[in-house]
């Protein structure tokens, strides 16, 4: 069962496109009517023309072929146009709603505690892509169901002139097809479809992990082993897809056989003339055909349900705690705990040291609004536990230990810090971070593509790019987690001097986590975490 918040979110994103959905349903109904009338009228016309020809020249001259032929052409064109309209408006509504849903889902994702949304790239891609894409069937399914309902009603209406027994037989066959195919589809397809979806997600995750470890794979000559493992996984996926396709083929054969049975029932039970009988028979076959799309969608129900369950779990996770509070200037920060206290005024500089695992990084993430716990901290007299994440993020420019990079250019990664940054501002920040010379040496400069996760940059370059981004955020406080890790002593000394000058010019405060002696000299206060 889906979460109410997820249902409300789906309703919100689909509301602007309900007009397009209604048009798609109307077009689907018209296409179904036109298709069945076309089959029935064509059968009646061919049979009538044949009987007129067999009856002699007088019957041929009396037979009006202009109106039926014109109607057949009109119905053929109408079916084509309305089917196109169904596809156009149905997919416009579905794809537009899903695009908006992804935006809302991403907004929901970033509002959650970081510990609740930390996941592999493949898992996150499956959530934002596969699970959301599976919802497309939920949106485009309605026109197909309408077409099946209207098509069946039209065929039953056309079967009435063939006699009550013929009409009852058609109704019984339609019900039997729906019941039988639904039962078989729910027995055969959901588990297979779900396993296929899970295997696809697992294979993508495996590709992501191996791609990230490609240097190590090459260094240890593991390429053949990795290739074998991927091929085995892919072969297993292909086998499951084949089994799923066979099950779908059986269902399709049942629908096709039911169409033939419906035609035979019309021919055997009709009490009307031969042209009317053939009209009813072909209309019955057309009605059974409209049920095919509804039957095929049954195999996606489990995938949709599983995707909805994962999305509901994400949406139902409460956002980071905090009530709306006043805009704070960040004039004073007080950190207490373990019989230690540090009171900082804006412009002060604090260094934090401690053993690995003592909570240094967690404290910085807590200050930056990325964690719900991390210590006893007050900002301007307000407990940080009661401040919303947005309030905290507005006070701190954060350069984490493991900086994340967008798969874009250097400029793209810098400009997410603040709206309206000029190239001159980017270069100034790069100078302070001791990265300007490296970027100038690149052929495309700021337009250099950094690759997925910044893979085309070295670890030290990613660190300095993250530092430049934190500087560009122009916050009252700067949070730095091991900013000089991996740098040579000369570059580290230059970075220390540049940061000292930048802090003096801007009046920003500093909270620094480092184990490097040169960087510790930036601070005028020190806090040692036990552990």
Short mmCIF file of C-alpha atoms in Angstrom, two decimals, residues 1-524:
data_model
loop_
_atom_site.label_atom_id
_atom_site.label_comp_id
_atom_site.label_asym_id
_atom_site.label_seq_id
_atom_site.Cartn_x
_atom_site.Cartn_y
_atom_site.Cartn_z
CA UNK A 1 0.00 0.00 0.00
CA UNK A 2 1.41 3.36 -0.97
CA UNK A 3 2.09 6.10 1.52
CA UNK A 4 -0.45 8.92 1.67
CA UNK A 5 2.31 11.46 1.16
CA UNK A 6 3.40 9.67 -1.99
CA UNK A 7 -0.17 9.58 -3.28
CA UNK A 8 -0.51 13.28 -2.50
CA UNK A 9 2.74 13.96 -4.35
CA UNK A 10 1.60 11.94 -7.37
CA UNK A 11 -1.70 13.78 -7.34
CA UNK A 12 0.13 17.12 -7.19
CA UNK A 13 2.38 16.40 -10.18
CA UNK A 14 -0.42 14.91 -12.29
CA UNK A 15 -2.94 17.69 -11.62
CA UNK A 16 -1.58 20.14 -14.25
CA UNK A 17 -1.84 17.44 -16.93
CA UNK A 18 -5.29 16.04 -16.21
CA UNK A 19 -6.65 17.82 -19.27
CA UNK A 20 -4.15 15.99 -21.47
CA UNK A 21 -5.02 12.71 -19.74
CA UNK A 22 -8.73 13.23 -20.41
CA UNK A 23 -7.97 14.00 -24.06
CA UNK A 24 -5.93 10.79 -24.25
CA UNK A 25 -8.83 8.81 -22.79
CA UNK A 26 -11.27 10.41 -25.23
CA UNK A 27 -8.96 9.65 -28.16
CA UNK A 28 -8.53 6.06 -26.93
CA UNK A 29 -12.30 5.60 -26.77
CA UNK A 30 -12.76 7.08 -30.26
CA UNK A 31 -9.94 4.92 -31.64
CA UNK A 32 -11.53 1.78 -30.18
CA UNK A 33 -14.94 2.66 -31.61
CA UNK A 34 -13.47 3.53 -35.01
CA UNK A 35 -11.40 0.34 -35.11
CA UNK A 36 -14.28 -1.97 -34.31
CA UNK A 37 -16.69 -0.16 -36.64
CA UNK A 38 -14.04 -0.35 -39.35
CA UNK A 39 -13.66 -4.11 -38.99
CA UNK A 40 -17.38 -4.71 -38.80
CA UNK A 41 -18.28 -2.40 -41.67
CA UNK A 42 -15.51 -3.84 -43.84
CA UNK A 43 -16.84 -7.35 -43.23
CA UNK A 44 -20.40 -6.28 -44.00
CA UNK A 45 -19.30 -4.37 -47.12
CA UNK A 46 -17.22 -7.20 -48.58
CA UNK A 47 -19.94 -9.76 -47.93
CA UNK A 48 -22.69 -7.51 -49.26
CA UNK A 49 -20.71 -6.73 -52.39
CA UNK A 50 -20.05 -10.44 -52.96
CA UNK A 51 -23.71 -11.34 -52.54
CA UNK A 52 -24.76 -8.50 -54.85
CA UNK A 53 -22.32 -9.69 -57.49
CA UNK A 54 -23.63 -13.23 -57.22
CA UNK A 55 -27.22 -12.03 -57.55
CA UNK A 56 -26.74 -10.49 -60.98
CA UNK A 57 -26.32 -7.19 -62.77
CA UNK A 58 -29.47 -5.66 -61.33
CA UNK A 59 -28.33 -6.26 -57.75
CA UNK A 60 -24.89 -4.88 -58.58
CA UNK A 61 -26.38 -1.67 -59.96
CA UNK A 62 -28.71 -1.34 -56.98
CA UNK A 63 -25.92 -1.90 -54.43
CA UNK A 64 -24.66 1.42 -53.00
CA UNK A 65 -20.93 1.02 -52.56
CA UNK A 66 -20.08 4.74 -52.32
CA UNK A 67 -21.37 5.37 -48.81
CA UNK A 68 -19.81 2.24 -47.22
CA UNK A 69 -16.46 2.83 -48.92
CA UNK A 70 -16.47 6.48 -47.83
CA UNK A 71 -17.35 5.42 -44.29
CA UNK A 72 -14.51 2.86 -44.28
CA UNK A 73 -11.99 5.51 -45.35
CA UNK A 74 -13.34 7.96 -42.78
CA UNK A 75 -13.11 5.35 -40.02
CA UNK A 76 -9.57 4.35 -41.08
CA UNK A 77 -8.38 7.96 -41.02
CA UNK A 78 -10.27 8.60 -37.78
CA UNK A 79 -8.71 5.58 -36.10
CA UNK A 80 -5.22 6.69 -37.15
CA UNK A 81 -5.72 10.26 -35.97
CA UNK A 82 -7.31 9.33 -32.65
CA UNK A 83 -4.70 6.63 -31.96
CA UNK A 84 -2.00 9.24 -32.59
CA UNK A 85 -3.85 11.64 -30.28
CA UNK A 86 -4.00 8.99 -27.58
CA UNK A 87 -0.25 8.39 -27.80
CA UNK A 88 0.54 12.10 -28.00
CA UNK A 89 -1.59 13.33 -25.12
CA UNK A 90 -1.16 10.22 -22.99
CA UNK A 91 2.62 10.28 -23.11
CA UNK A 92 2.73 14.06 -22.84
CA UNK A 93 0.80 13.84 -19.59
CA UNK A 94 2.82 10.87 -18.31
CA UNK A 95 6.30 12.14 -19.21
CA UNK A 96 5.60 15.71 -18.05
CA UNK A 97 4.19 14.48 -14.75
CA UNK A 98 7.16 12.14 -14.23
CA UNK A 99 9.64 14.94 -14.99
CA UNK A 100 7.96 17.10 -12.35
CA UNK A 101 7.81 14.12 -9.99
CA UNK A 102 11.58 13.60 -10.27
CA UNK A 103 12.14 17.23 -9.29
CA UNK A 104 9.82 16.90 -6.29
CA UNK A 105 11.46 13.60 -5.36
CA UNK A 106 14.92 15.15 -5.49
CA UNK A 107 13.70 18.04 -3.31
CA UNK A 108 12.38 15.46 -0.86
CA UNK A 109 15.65 13.53 -0.99
CA UNK A 110 17.87 16.49 -0.08
CA UNK A 111 15.58 17.43 2.82
CA UNK A 112 16.20 14.06 4.51
CA UNK A 113 18.97 13.35 7.02
CA UNK A 114 22.12 12.50 5.12
CA UNK A 115 22.40 9.12 6.87
CA UNK A 116 19.00 8.11 5.50
CA UNK A 117 19.80 8.88 1.86
CA UNK A 118 23.43 7.74 1.62
CA UNK A 119 23.30 4.97 -0.97
CA UNK A 120 25.26 3.69 -3.93
CA UNK A 121 25.13 5.50 -7.25
CA UNK A 122 23.45 2.52 -8.90
CA UNK A 123 20.83 2.30 -6.15
CA UNK A 124 20.13 6.02 -6.38
CA UNK A 125 19.91 5.81 -10.17
CA UNK A 126 17.43 2.94 -9.85
CA UNK A 127 15.35 5.03 -7.47
CA UNK A 128 15.29 8.20 -9.59
CA UNK A 129 15.15 6.46 -12.97
CA UNK A 130 13.80 2.89 -13.00
CA UNK A 131 11.36 3.21 -10.09
CA UNK A 132 10.00 6.51 -11.39
CA UNK A 133 9.91 5.27 -15.00
CA UNK A 134 7.86 2.27 -13.85
CA UNK A 135 5.17 4.73 -12.84
CA UNK A 136 4.70 5.64 -16.51
CA UNK A 137 2.46 2.57 -16.86
CA UNK A 138 0.31 3.94 -14.05
CA UNK A 139 -0.33 7.11 -16.05
CA UNK A 140 -0.70 5.65 -19.56
CA UNK A 141 -2.77 2.67 -18.43
CA UNK A 142 -6.03 4.62 -18.04
CA UNK A 143 -6.55 5.27 -21.79
CA UNK A 144 -5.97 1.57 -22.51
CA UNK A 145 -8.55 0.52 -19.93
CA UNK A 146 -11.02 3.02 -21.39
CA UNK A 147 -10.37 1.65 -24.90
CA UNK A 148 -11.03 -1.93 -23.70
CA UNK A 149 -14.27 -0.92 -21.99
CA UNK A 150 -15.59 1.18 -24.88
CA UNK A 151 -14.46 -1.38 -27.47
CA UNK A 152 -16.28 -4.18 -25.68
CA UNK A 153 -19.46 -2.09 -25.38
CA UNK A 154 -19.30 -1.21 -29.09
CA UNK A 155 -18.85 -4.85 -30.10
CA UNK A 156 -21.77 -5.93 -27.92
CA UNK A 157 -23.94 -3.26 -29.53
CA UNK A 158 -22.97 -4.50 -33.01
CA UNK A 159 -23.64 -8.10 -31.93
CA UNK A 160 -27.22 -7.34 -30.94
CA UNK A 161 -28.60 -7.55 -34.53
CA UNK A 162 -27.02 -11.01 -34.78
CA UNK A 163 -29.33 -12.28 -32.05
CA UNK A 164 -29.32 -12.50 -28.25
CA UNK A 165 -27.42 -15.79 -28.12
CA UNK A 166 -24.57 -14.33 -30.14
CA UNK A 167 -24.41 -11.26 -27.90
CA UNK A 168 -24.46 -13.36 -24.72
CA UNK A 169 -21.73 -15.60 -26.10
CA UNK A 170 -19.53 -12.60 -26.84
CA UNK A 171 -20.09 -11.21 -23.34
CA UNK A 172 -19.20 -14.60 -21.83
CA UNK A 173 -16.02 -14.87 -23.91
CA UNK A 174 -14.92 -11.34 -22.90
CA UNK A 175 -15.45 -12.13 -19.22
CA UNK A 176 -13.66 -15.48 -19.57
CA UNK A 177 -10.68 -13.86 -21.30
CA UNK A 178 -10.38 -11.18 -18.63
CA UNK A 179 -10.67 -13.63 -15.74
CA UNK A 180 -8.37 -16.30 -17.22
CA UNK A 181 -5.65 -13.94 -18.43
CA UNK A 182 -5.72 -11.95 -15.19
CA UNK A 183 -5.36 -15.11 -13.12
CA UNK A 184 -2.53 -16.45 -15.27
CA UNK A 185 -0.84 -13.06 -15.55
CA UNK A 186 -0.85 -12.57 -11.79
CA UNK A 187 0.48 -16.08 -11.32
CA UNK A 188 3.21 -16.01 -13.97
CA UNK A 189 4.28 -12.43 -14.60
CA UNK A 190 4.68 -10.39 -11.37
CA UNK A 191 7.43 -12.49 -9.77
CA UNK A 192 9.31 -12.77 -13.07
CA UNK A 193 9.00 -9.04 -13.77
CA UNK A 194 10.15 -8.17 -10.27
CA UNK A 195 13.20 -10.45 -10.52
CA UNK A 196 14.10 -8.89 -13.87
CA UNK A 197 13.83 -5.40 -12.36
CA UNK A 198 15.98 -6.41 -9.39
CA UNK A 199 18.59 -8.02 -11.65
CA UNK A 200 18.76 -4.90 -13.83
CA UNK A 201 19.31 -2.70 -10.75
CA UNK A 202 21.95 -5.10 -9.38
CA UNK A 203 23.75 -5.27 -12.74
CA UNK A 204 23.81 -1.48 -13.01
CA UNK A 205 25.14 -1.20 -9.47
CA UNK A 206 27.84 -3.73 -10.32
CA UNK A 207 28.82 -1.77 -13.43
CA UNK A 208 29.06 1.43 -11.36
CA UNK A 209 31.24 -0.25 -8.73
CA UNK A 210 33.56 -1.85 -11.28
CA UNK A 211 33.82 1.39 -13.27
CA UNK A 212 34.89 3.23 -10.11
CA UNK A 213 37.48 0.53 -9.40
CA UNK A 214 38.77 0.26 -12.98
CA UNK A 215 42.36 1.34 -12.13
CA UNK A 216 42.62 -1.34 -9.42
CA UNK A 217 41.05 -3.94 -11.73
CA UNK A 218 43.66 -3.17 -14.38
CA UNK A 219 46.52 -3.07 -11.87
CA UNK A 220 45.71 -6.51 -10.47
CA UNK A 221 44.84 -8.04 -13.87
CA UNK A 222 41.26 -8.78 -12.83
CA UNK A 223 39.71 -7.75 -16.13
CA UNK A 224 38.94 -11.29 -17.29
CA UNK A 225 37.41 -12.23 -13.94
CA UNK A 226 35.24 -9.10 -13.89
CA UNK A 227 34.17 -9.69 -17.49
CA UNK A 228 33.18 -13.28 -16.69
CA UNK A 229 31.15 -12.19 -13.69
CA UNK A 230 29.33 -9.50 -15.68
CA UNK A 231 28.61 -11.92 -18.53
CA UNK A 232 27.22 -14.49 -16.10
CA UNK A 233 24.95 -11.86 -14.56
CA UNK A 234 23.84 -10.69 -18.02
CA UNK A 235 23.17 -14.29 -19.12
CA UNK A 236 21.02 -14.85 -16.04
CA UNK A 237 19.10 -11.67 -16.82
CA UNK A 238 18.58 -12.78 -20.44
CA UNK A 239 17.26 -16.15 -19.25
CA UNK A 240 14.72 -14.45 -16.99
CA UNK A 241 13.67 -12.12 -19.79
CA UNK A 242 13.18 -15.12 -22.07
CA UNK A 243 10.99 -16.85 -19.47
CA UNK A 244 8.96 -13.66 -19.09
CA UNK A 245 8.55 -13.32 -22.86
CA UNK A 246 7.33 -16.94 -23.09
CA UNK A 247 4.72 -16.31 -20.41
CA UNK A 248 3.58 -13.19 -22.25
CA UNK A 249 3.41 -15.19 -25.49
CA UNK A 250 1.08 -17.72 -23.86
CA UNK A 251 -1.22 -14.92 -22.72
CA UNK A 252 -1.11 -13.37 -26.19
CA UNK A 253 -2.01 -16.75 -27.68
CA UNK A 254 -5.00 -17.01 -25.34
CA UNK A 255 -6.21 -13.57 -26.43
CA UNK A 256 -5.71 -14.46 -30.11
CA UNK A 257 -7.50 -17.78 -29.67
CA UNK A 258 -10.34 -16.04 -27.87
CA UNK A 259 -10.69 -13.69 -30.84
CA UNK A 260 -11.09 -16.67 -33.15
CA UNK A 261 -13.54 -18.29 -30.74
CA UNK A 262 -15.60 -15.08 -30.62
CA UNK A 263 -15.78 -15.01 -34.42
CA UNK A 264 -16.83 -18.66 -34.51
CA UNK A 265 -19.52 -18.01 -31.90
CA UNK A 266 -20.92 -15.14 -33.95
CA UNK A 267 -20.98 -17.26 -37.10
CA UNK A 268 -22.55 -20.24 -35.34
CA UNK A 269 -25.12 -18.48 -33.17
CA UNK A 270 -26.17 -15.57 -35.36
CA UNK A 271 -29.75 -15.53 -36.62
CA UNK A 272 -29.22 -12.54 -38.92
CA UNK A 273 -28.28 -12.34 -42.58
CA UNK A 274 -24.72 -13.18 -43.61
CA UNK A 275 -23.49 -9.54 -43.94
CA UNK A 276 -24.77 -8.71 -40.43
CA UNK A 277 -23.25 -11.93 -39.11
CA UNK A 278 -19.82 -11.07 -40.52
CA UNK A 279 -20.15 -7.52 -39.18
CA UNK A 280 -20.77 -8.93 -35.69
CA UNK A 281 -17.99 -11.52 -36.03
CA UNK A 282 -15.29 -9.03 -37.00
CA UNK A 283 -16.49 -6.57 -34.36
CA UNK A 284 -16.18 -9.33 -31.76
CA UNK A 285 -12.61 -10.07 -32.87
CA UNK A 286 -11.79 -6.36 -32.60
CA UNK A 287 -13.22 -6.21 -29.08
CA UNK A 288 -11.04 -9.11 -27.94
CA UNK A 289 -8.02 -7.38 -29.49
CA UNK A 290 -8.60 -4.27 -27.36
CA UNK A 291 -8.20 -6.43 -24.25
CA UNK A 292 -4.61 -7.27 -25.18
CA UNK A 293 -3.08 -4.05 -23.82
CA UNK A 294 -4.86 -4.49 -20.49
CA UNK A 295 -3.59 -8.06 -20.24
CA UNK A 296 0.00 -7.06 -21.04
CA UNK A 297 -0.02 -4.35 -18.37
CA UNK A 298 -0.77 -6.98 -15.72
CA UNK A 299 2.85 -8.08 -15.85
CA UNK A 300 3.98 -4.62 -14.77
CA UNK A 301 1.81 -4.47 -11.66
CA UNK A 302 4.43 -6.04 -9.39
CA UNK A 303 7.18 -3.77 -10.72
CA UNK A 304 4.98 -0.71 -10.21
CA UNK A 305 4.02 -1.86 -6.72
CA UNK A 306 7.65 -2.52 -5.75
CA UNK A 307 8.73 0.85 -7.13
CA UNK A 308 5.91 2.59 -5.27
CA UNK A 309 6.93 0.82 -2.06
CA UNK A 310 10.54 2.02 -2.35
CA UNK A 311 9.44 5.54 -3.23
CA UNK A 312 6.93 5.53 -0.37
CA UNK A 313 9.67 4.47 2.06
CA UNK A 314 11.75 7.43 0.96
CA UNK A 315 8.91 9.96 1.02
CA UNK A 316 7.64 8.72 4.40
CA UNK A 317 11.05 9.21 6.04
CA UNK A 318 10.62 12.35 8.15
CA UNK A 319 12.70 15.35 7.11
CA UNK A 320 15.41 16.69 9.35
CA UNK A 321 13.90 18.05 12.53
CA UNK A 322 13.61 21.72 13.19
CA UNK A 323 10.92 24.35 13.37
CA UNK A 324 10.96 27.59 11.39
CA UNK A 325 13.12 30.04 13.27
CA UNK A 326 14.55 33.51 12.89
CA UNK A 327 17.25 34.33 10.39
CA UNK A 328 20.47 34.20 12.38
CA UNK A 329 23.59 36.25 11.82
CA UNK A 330 25.89 33.63 13.30
CA UNK A 331 27.53 36.13 15.64
CA UNK A 332 28.24 33.51 18.30
CA UNK A 333 28.71 29.73 18.32
CA UNK A 334 29.06 27.69 21.50
CA UNK A 335 30.17 24.05 21.37
CA UNK A 336 30.08 22.03 24.62
CA UNK A 337 30.60 18.41 25.54
CA UNK A 338 32.91 16.04 27.40
CA UNK A 339 33.81 18.76 29.94
CA UNK A 340 35.03 21.02 27.13
CA UNK A 341 33.59 24.21 25.73
CA UNK A 342 34.47 26.52 22.88
CA UNK A 343 32.76 29.89 22.52
CA UNK A 344 33.34 31.58 19.19
CA UNK A 345 32.48 35.04 18.00
CA UNK A 346 32.17 35.85 14.34
CA UNK A 347 35.66 36.05 12.91
CA UNK A 348 37.18 33.63 15.44
CA UNK A 349 39.04 30.56 14.28
CA UNK A 350 38.75 27.14 15.90
CA UNK A 351 40.74 24.00 15.13
CA UNK A 352 39.36 20.60 16.09
CA UNK A 353 41.58 17.56 16.51
CA UNK A 354 41.04 14.01 17.67
CA UNK A 355 41.57 10.42 16.75
CA UNK A 356 39.83 8.83 13.80
CA UNK A 357 36.22 8.13 14.73
CA UNK A 358 36.09 10.72 17.51
CA UNK A 359 33.34 12.68 15.72
CA UNK A 360 35.21 15.55 14.07
CA UNK A 361 33.59 15.15 10.67
CA UNK A 362 30.19 14.43 12.24
CA UNK A 363 30.41 17.72 14.16
CA UNK A 364 31.09 19.69 10.97
CA UNK A 365 28.23 17.93 9.16
CA UNK A 366 25.98 18.67 12.14
CA UNK A 367 26.86 22.36 11.95
CA UNK A 368 26.28 22.36 8.18
CA UNK A 369 22.80 20.86 8.56
CA UNK A 370 23.65 17.46 7.12
CA UNK A 371 23.11 15.41 10.29
CA UNK A 372 20.49 15.36 13.02
CA UNK A 373 22.97 14.64 15.83
CA UNK A 374 26.55 15.63 16.46
CA UNK A 375 26.97 17.44 19.76
CA UNK A 376 25.63 20.19 21.99
CA UNK A 377 25.85 23.35 19.91
CA UNK A 378 24.22 26.77 20.20
CA UNK A 379 24.13 29.49 17.56
CA UNK A 380 23.23 33.00 18.72
CA UNK A 381 21.68 31.47 21.85
CA UNK A 382 19.52 28.96 19.92
CA UNK A 383 20.09 25.23 20.30
CA UNK A 384 21.12 23.92 16.90
CA UNK A 385 18.85 20.89 17.43
CA UNK A 386 15.84 23.22 17.10
CA UNK A 387 17.07 25.05 14.02
CA UNK A 388 15.93 23.92 10.56
CA UNK A 389 18.68 22.73 8.21
CA UNK A 390 18.21 25.69 5.88
CA UNK A 391 19.01 28.10 8.71
CA UNK A 392 22.26 26.29 9.44
CA UNK A 393 23.24 25.97 5.80
CA UNK A 394 22.86 29.72 5.36
CA UNK A 395 25.58 30.28 7.97
CA UNK A 396 28.27 27.85 6.85
CA UNK A 397 30.33 27.32 3.73
CA UNK A 398 31.38 23.67 3.97
CA UNK A 399 34.28 21.88 2.30
CA UNK A 400 33.92 18.21 3.34
CA UNK A 401 36.65 15.61 3.52
CA UNK A 402 35.16 13.61 0.66
CA UNK A 403 34.02 16.33 -1.71
CA UNK A 404 31.34 15.42 -4.24
CA UNK A 405 31.66 16.77 -7.79
CA UNK A 406 29.04 17.17 -10.47
CA UNK A 407 29.61 15.49 -13.82
CA UNK A 408 30.11 18.90 -15.42
CA UNK A 409 32.75 21.55 -15.92
CA UNK A 410 34.94 23.22 -13.32
CA UNK A 411 32.77 26.32 -13.66
CA UNK A 412 29.61 24.25 -13.15
CA UNK A 413 30.97 22.85 -9.90
CA UNK A 414 31.89 26.31 -8.64
CA UNK A 415 28.71 28.10 -9.64
CA UNK A 416 26.47 25.87 -7.55
CA UNK A 417 27.87 27.73 -4.53
CA UNK A 418 25.88 30.88 -5.28
CA UNK A 419 23.77 32.41 -8.03
CA UNK A 420 25.26 35.13 -10.23
CA UNK A 421 28.97 34.36 -9.88
CA UNK A 422 31.23 35.90 -12.52
CA UNK A 423 34.32 34.29 -14.02
CA UNK A 424 36.43 36.83 -12.13
CA UNK A 425 34.97 35.64 -8.83
CA UNK A 426 35.68 32.03 -9.79
CA UNK A 427 39.31 32.80 -10.55
CA UNK A 428 39.73 34.69 -7.26
CA UNK A 429 38.43 31.70 -5.30
CA UNK A 430 40.70 29.35 -7.27
CA UNK A 431 43.68 31.59 -6.42
CA UNK A 432 42.93 31.35 -2.70
CA UNK A 433 42.53 27.57 -3.01
CA UNK A 434 45.86 27.29 -4.91
CA UNK A 435 44.15 25.75 -7.92
CA UNK A 436 44.20 28.65 -10.38
CA UNK A 437 47.54 27.67 -11.96
CA UNK A 438 46.34 24.09 -12.51
CA UNK A 439 43.13 25.29 -14.19
CA UNK A 440 44.97 27.81 -16.39
CA UNK A 441 47.22 24.99 -17.61
CA UNK A 442 44.19 23.08 -18.89
CA UNK A 443 43.30 23.66 -22.57
CA UNK A 444 39.70 24.58 -21.78
CA UNK A 445 40.27 26.30 -18.45
CA UNK A 446 37.06 26.76 -16.48
CA UNK A 447 35.17 24.87 -19.19
CA UNK A 448 37.18 21.68 -18.53
CA UNK A 449 34.96 18.64 -18.00
CA UNK A 450 35.77 17.00 -14.64
CA UNK A 451 34.00 13.69 -15.34
CA UNK A 452 31.63 11.67 -13.21
CA UNK A 453 32.37 12.45 -9.57
CA UNK A 454 35.39 14.54 -10.63
CA UNK A 455 37.24 11.44 -11.78
CA UNK A 456 39.43 13.45 -14.18
CA UNK A 457 40.84 15.45 -11.26
CA UNK A 458 43.33 14.25 -8.69
CA UNK A 459 42.30 13.91 -5.07
CA UNK A 460 44.15 17.09 -4.14
CA UNK A 461 42.54 19.01 -6.99
CA UNK A 462 39.08 17.88 -5.91
CA UNK A 463 39.87 19.04 -2.37
CA UNK A 464 40.94 22.47 -3.57
CA UNK A 465 37.98 22.78 -5.93
CA UNK A 466 35.70 22.02 -2.99
CA UNK A 467 37.51 24.67 -0.94
CA UNK A 468 37.04 27.25 -3.70
CA UNK A 469 33.34 26.38 -3.82
CA UNK A 470 33.01 26.89 -0.06
CA UNK A 471 34.72 30.28 -0.35
CA UNK A 472 32.34 31.34 -3.12
CA UNK A 473 29.33 30.52 -0.92
CA UNK A 474 30.17 33.73 1.02
CA UNK A 475 28.87 32.48 4.36
CA UNK A 476 29.67 33.98 7.80
CA UNK A 477 31.53 30.81 8.78
CA UNK A 478 33.84 28.48 6.89
CA UNK A 479 33.92 24.76 7.75
CA UNK A 480 36.98 22.92 6.44
CA UNK A 481 37.62 19.19 6.85
CA UNK A 482 41.26 18.30 6.11
CA UNK A 483 41.61 20.94 3.35
CA UNK A 484 45.33 20.38 2.77
CA UNK A 485 45.36 16.58 2.85
CA UNK A 486 47.51 15.22 0.04
CA UNK A 487 49.25 18.54 -0.72
CA UNK A 488 53.00 19.06 -0.78
CA UNK A 489 54.43 21.36 1.95
CA UNK A 490 54.97 24.30 -0.42
CA UNK A 491 51.38 24.28 -1.71
CA UNK A 492 50.06 23.75 1.81
CA UNK A 493 52.02 26.76 3.09
CA UNK A 494 50.68 28.91 0.26
CA UNK A 495 47.13 27.75 0.96
CA UNK A 496 47.55 28.59 4.64
CA UNK A 497 48.73 32.11 3.78
CA UNK A 498 45.93 32.65 1.25
CA UNK A 499 43.26 31.48 3.69
CA UNK A 500 44.64 33.72 6.43
CA UNK A 501 44.43 36.74 4.11
CA UNK A 502 40.93 35.79 2.90
CA UNK A 503 39.61 35.36 6.45
CA UNK A 504 41.07 38.72 7.47
CA UNK A 505 39.51 40.46 4.45
CA UNK A 506 36.04 38.92 4.77
CA UNK A 507 35.79 38.71 8.55
CA UNK A 508 34.46 35.15 8.28
CA UNK A 509 34.94 32.69 11.10
CA UNK A 510 36.66 29.33 10.71
CA UNK A 511 36.06 25.86 12.12
CA UNK A 512 38.89 23.65 10.93
CA UNK A 513 39.42 19.90 11.23
CA UNK A 514 43.01 18.96 10.42
CA UNK A 515 45.98 16.99 11.63
CA UNK A 516 48.51 19.07 9.68
CA UNK A 517 50.66 21.36 11.85
CA UNK A 518 50.92 24.08 9.20
CA UNK A 519 47.14 24.44 8.99
CA UNK A 520 46.67 24.35 12.77
CA UNK A 521 48.49 27.68 12.97
CA UNK A 522 45.49 29.30 11.29
CA UNK A 523 43.40 28.86 14.45
CA UNK A 524 43.39 30.96 17.60
#
